mmCIF file of C-alpha atoms in Angstrom:
data_model
loop_
_atom_site.group_PDB
_atom_site.id
_atom_site.type_symbol
_atom_site.label_atom_id
_atom_site.label_comp_id
_atom_site.label_asym_id
_atom_site.label_seq_id
_atom_site.Cartn_x
_atom_site.Cartn_y
_atom_site.Cartn_z
ATOM 1 C CA MET H 1 -0.048 -0.113 -0.086
ATOM 2 C CA GLY H 2 3.263 2.415 -0.581
ATOM 3 C CA ILE H 3 2.363 2.900 -3.744
ATOM 4 C CA GLN H 4 0.336 6.142 -4.337
ATOM 5 C CA ALA H 5 -3.092 5.513 -5.799
ATOM 6 C CA VAL H 6 -3.509 2.004 -4.666
ATOM 7 C CA LYS H 7 -6.224 0.653 -2.458
ATOM 8 C CA GLY H 8 -6.050 -3.064 -2.407
ATOM 9 C CA VAL H 9 -3.390 -5.278 -3.045
ATOM 10 C CA GLU H 10 -3.353 -9.524 -3.202
ATOM 11 C CA ILE H 11 -1.436 -12.320 -3.332
ATOM 12 C CA GLY H 12 -2.982 -15.068 -5.718
ATOM 13 C CA ASP H 13 -6.292 -15.327 -5.540
ATOM 14 C CA GLY H 14 -6.438 -13.530 -1.996
ATOM 15 C CA PHE H 15 -9.221 -11.872 -1.190
ATOM 16 C CA ALA H 16 -11.896 -15.046 -2.989
ATOM 17 C CA LEU H 17 -10.196 -17.047 -0.937
ATOM 18 C CA ALA H 18 -12.228 -16.070 2.770
ATOM 19 C CA ALA H 19 -15.198 -16.995 0.685
ATOM 20 C CA LEU H 20 -14.203 -20.078 1.149
ATOM 21 C CA ARG H 21 -13.658 -23.055 3.309
ATOM 22 C CA GLY H 22 -10.618 -24.201 4.171
ATOM 23 C CA SER H 23 -11.280 -27.589 2.158
ATOM 24 C CA GLU H 24 -11.620 -25.394 -0.938
ATOM 25 C CA ALA H 25 -9.108 -22.505 -0.204
ATOM 26 C CA HIS H 26 -5.545 -24.311 -0.575
ATOM 27 C CA ASP H 27 -3.098 -25.904 -2.950
ATOM 28 C CA GLU H 28 -3.560 -29.596 -2.660
ATOM 29 C CA ILE H 29 0.668 -31.561 -3.630
ATOM 30 C CA VAL H 30 0.658 -33.413 -6.632
ATOM 31 C CA PRO H 31 2.688 -35.780 -7.552
ATOM 32 C CA GLY H 32 6.025 -34.505 -8.859
ATOM 33 C CA LEU H 33 6.146 -32.211 -5.040
ATOM 34 C CA ARG H 34 4.920 -29.613 -6.967
ATOM 35 C CA ARG H 35 1.566 -27.831 -7.290
ATOM 36 C CA GLY H 36 -2.042 -28.502 -8.560
ATOM 37 C CA THR H 37 -2.946 -24.824 -8.585
ATOM 38 C CA ASN H 38 -1.699 -21.306 -7.434
ATOM 39 C CA ARG H 39 -4.539 -20.070 -5.316
ATOM 40 C CA ALA H 40 -1.135 -19.402 -2.707
ATOM 41 C CA GLY H 41 0.154 -16.863 -5.521
ATOM 42 C CA GLY H 42 3.442 -18.200 -4.457
ATOM 43 C CA ILE H 43 3.546 -16.874 -1.339
ATOM 44 C CA GLU H 44 2.792 -19.255 1.878
ATOM 45 C CA ALA H 45 3.297 -17.677 5.256
ATOM 46 C CA GLY H 46 5.474 -14.767 3.498
ATOM 47 C CA VAL H 47 7.895 -17.362 1.658
ATOM 48 C CA SER H 48 8.260 -18.463 -1.132
ATOM 49 C CA ASN H 49 6.624 -22.010 -2.212
ATOM 50 C CA GLY H 50 8.290 -22.405 -6.031
ATOM 51 C CA GLU H 51 5.128 -21.701 -7.309
ATOM 52 C CA GLU H 52 5.017 -18.321 -10.042
ATOM 53 C CA VAL H 53 4.355 -14.988 -7.609
ATOM 54 C CA VAL H 54 0.762 -13.905 -8.685
ATOM 55 C CA LEU H 55 0.329 -9.886 -7.383
ATOM 56 C CA ARG H 56 -3.052 -7.833 -7.907
ATOM 57 C CA ALA H 57 -3.746 -3.927 -7.004
ATOM 58 C CA ALA H 58 -6.752 -2.417 -7.115
ATOM 59 C CA MET H 59 -5.993 1.270 -8.493
ATOM 60 C CA LYS H 60 -8.711 4.087 -7.316
ATOM 61 C CA PRO H 61 -10.693 5.940 -9.297
ATOM 62 C CA LEU H 62 -9.013 8.318 -11.504
ATOM 63 C CA PRO H 63 -9.219 11.700 -9.488
ATOM 64 C CA THR H 64 -10.546 13.362 -12.735
ATOM 65 C CA LEU H 65 -14.597 14.071 -13.644
ATOM 66 C CA MET H 66 -15.312 15.186 -16.747
ATOM 67 C CA ARG H 67 -19.130 15.709 -14.877
ATOM 68 C CA PRO H 68 -17.733 17.966 -12.159
ATOM 69 C CA LEU H 69 -19.361 16.869 -8.216
ATOM 70 C CA GLN H 70 -20.842 19.363 -5.918
ATOM 71 C CA THR H 71 -18.227 21.233 -3.687
ATOM 72 C CA VAL H 72 -18.375 24.564 -1.696
ATOM 73 C CA ASP H 73 -17.168 27.445 -2.554
ATOM 74 C CA LEU H 74 -14.166 28.329 0.334
ATOM 75 C CA ASP H 75 -14.741 31.224 -0.143
ATOM 76 C CA THR H 76 -18.385 32.109 0.433
ATOM 77 C CA GLY H 77 -19.041 28.894 1.843
ATOM 78 C CA GLU H 78 -22.174 28.182 -0.536
ATOM 79 C CA PRO H 79 -22.739 25.370 -2.615
ATOM 80 C CA SER H 80 -20.645 25.302 -5.480
ATOM 81 C CA GLU H 81 -19.380 22.849 -8.494
ATOM 82 C CA ALA H 82 -15.645 21.318 -8.659
ATOM 83 C CA LEU H 83 -13.759 23.327 -11.843
ATOM 84 C CA VAL H 84 -12.239 20.033 -14.701
ATOM 85 C CA GLU H 85 -8.583 21.299 -14.680
ATOM 86 C CA ARG H 86 -6.929 18.011 -16.024
ATOM 87 C CA SER H 87 -7.932 14.765 -16.803
ATOM 88 C CA ASP H 88 -5.318 11.820 -16.185
ATOM 89 C CA THR H 89 -5.551 9.134 -19.144
ATOM 90 C CA ALA H 90 -2.487 7.127 -18.826
ATOM 91 C CA ALA H 91 -1.858 6.613 -15.114
ATOM 92 C CA VAL H 92 -2.930 3.022 -15.070
ATOM 93 C CA GLU H 93 0.223 1.684 -17.623
ATOM 94 C CA ALA H 94 2.196 4.251 -15.342
ATOM 95 C CA LEU H 95 0.663 2.404 -11.824
ATOM 96 C CA ALA H 96 1.806 -1.308 -14.171
ATOM 97 C CA VAL H 97 5.653 0.127 -14.290
ATOM 98 C CA VAL H 98 5.889 1.346 -10.312
ATOM 99 C CA ALA H 99 4.239 -2.031 -9.151
ATOM 100 C CA GLU H 100 6.285 -4.033 -10.875
ATOM 101 C CA ALA H 101 9.683 -2.733 -9.547
ATOM 102 C CA ALA H 102 8.289 -2.193 -6.203
ATOM 103 C CA VAL H 103 7.518 -6.192 -6.072
ATOM 104 C CA ALA H 104 11.049 -6.765 -7.665
ATOM 105 C CA PHE H 105 12.313 -4.845 -5.038
ATOM 106 C CA GLU H 106 10.651 -6.069 -2.308
ATOM 107 C CA LEU H 107 11.152 -9.362 -3.574
ATOM 108 C CA ALA H 108 15.358 -8.930 -4.176
ATOM 109 C CA ARG H 109 15.326 -6.946 0.207
ATOM 110 C CA ALA H 110 13.809 -10.512 0.960
ATOM 111 C CA GLY H 111 15.930 -12.785 -1.066
ATOM 112 C CA GLY H 112 19.409 -11.468 -0.478
ATOM 113 C CA ASP H 113 20.789 -8.428 -1.549
ATOM 114 C CA ALA H 114 22.827 -10.480 -4.542
ATOM 115 C CA ILE H 115 21.517 -12.942 -7.258
ATOM 116 C CA GLY H 116 24.645 -14.757 -6.285
ATOM 117 C CA ASP H 117 23.657 -15.221 -2.301
ATOM 118 C CA PHE H 118 20.342 -16.498 -3.634
ATOM 119 C CA VAL H 119 22.456 -19.105 -5.895
ATOM 120 C CA ALA H 120 24.981 -19.884 -2.409
ATOM 121 C CA ALA H 121 21.641 -19.998 0.078
ATOM 122 C CA HIS H 122 19.202 -21.786 -2.818
ATOM 123 C CA ARG H 123 22.024 -24.709 -3.094
ATOM 124 C CA ALA H 124 23.423 -24.604 0.495
ATOM 125 C CA TYR H 125 19.432 -25.565 1.550
ATOM 126 C CA LEU H 126 19.279 -28.003 -1.796
ATOM 127 C CA GLU H 127 22.699 -30.056 0.283
ATOM 128 C CA ARG H 128 20.522 -29.758 3.520
ATOM 129 C CA ILE H 129 17.471 -31.763 3.262
ATOM 130 C CA ASP H 130 19.711 -33.305 0.742
ATOM 131 C CA TRP H 131 17.463 -33.529 -2.302
ATOM 132 C CA THR H 132 18.470 -33.235 -6.074
ATOM 133 C CA PRO H 133 16.466 -33.119 -8.855
ATOM 134 C CA GLY H 134 14.649 -36.009 -10.800
#
């Protein structure tokens, strides 16, 4: 929620999961040690589960209306209409760029400060659990 104009964020099926029973919301593990679905959006308990990270952000409506809303004249206190001064037409595209950069930054911050750190940590994890891809 640190991105201007974003009023809601969900990971995976986020808000829709709140209406489901737990048995309907979980991602079952299937043969091959993978998930059959990705309702969690790749994040479980704040940790990547190896699936694709899916994040959605809801942006507030654009602030400019071509049909002005009612307001109050600050000098007189009388009812008035707001003025149409500008019209934002490309805010969603800009949000996509900013949101992608913010998510990339947070993922990098959570996973280490360099790709080499990530690769070394992954290698150490695989050695610790004595697992090799099959």
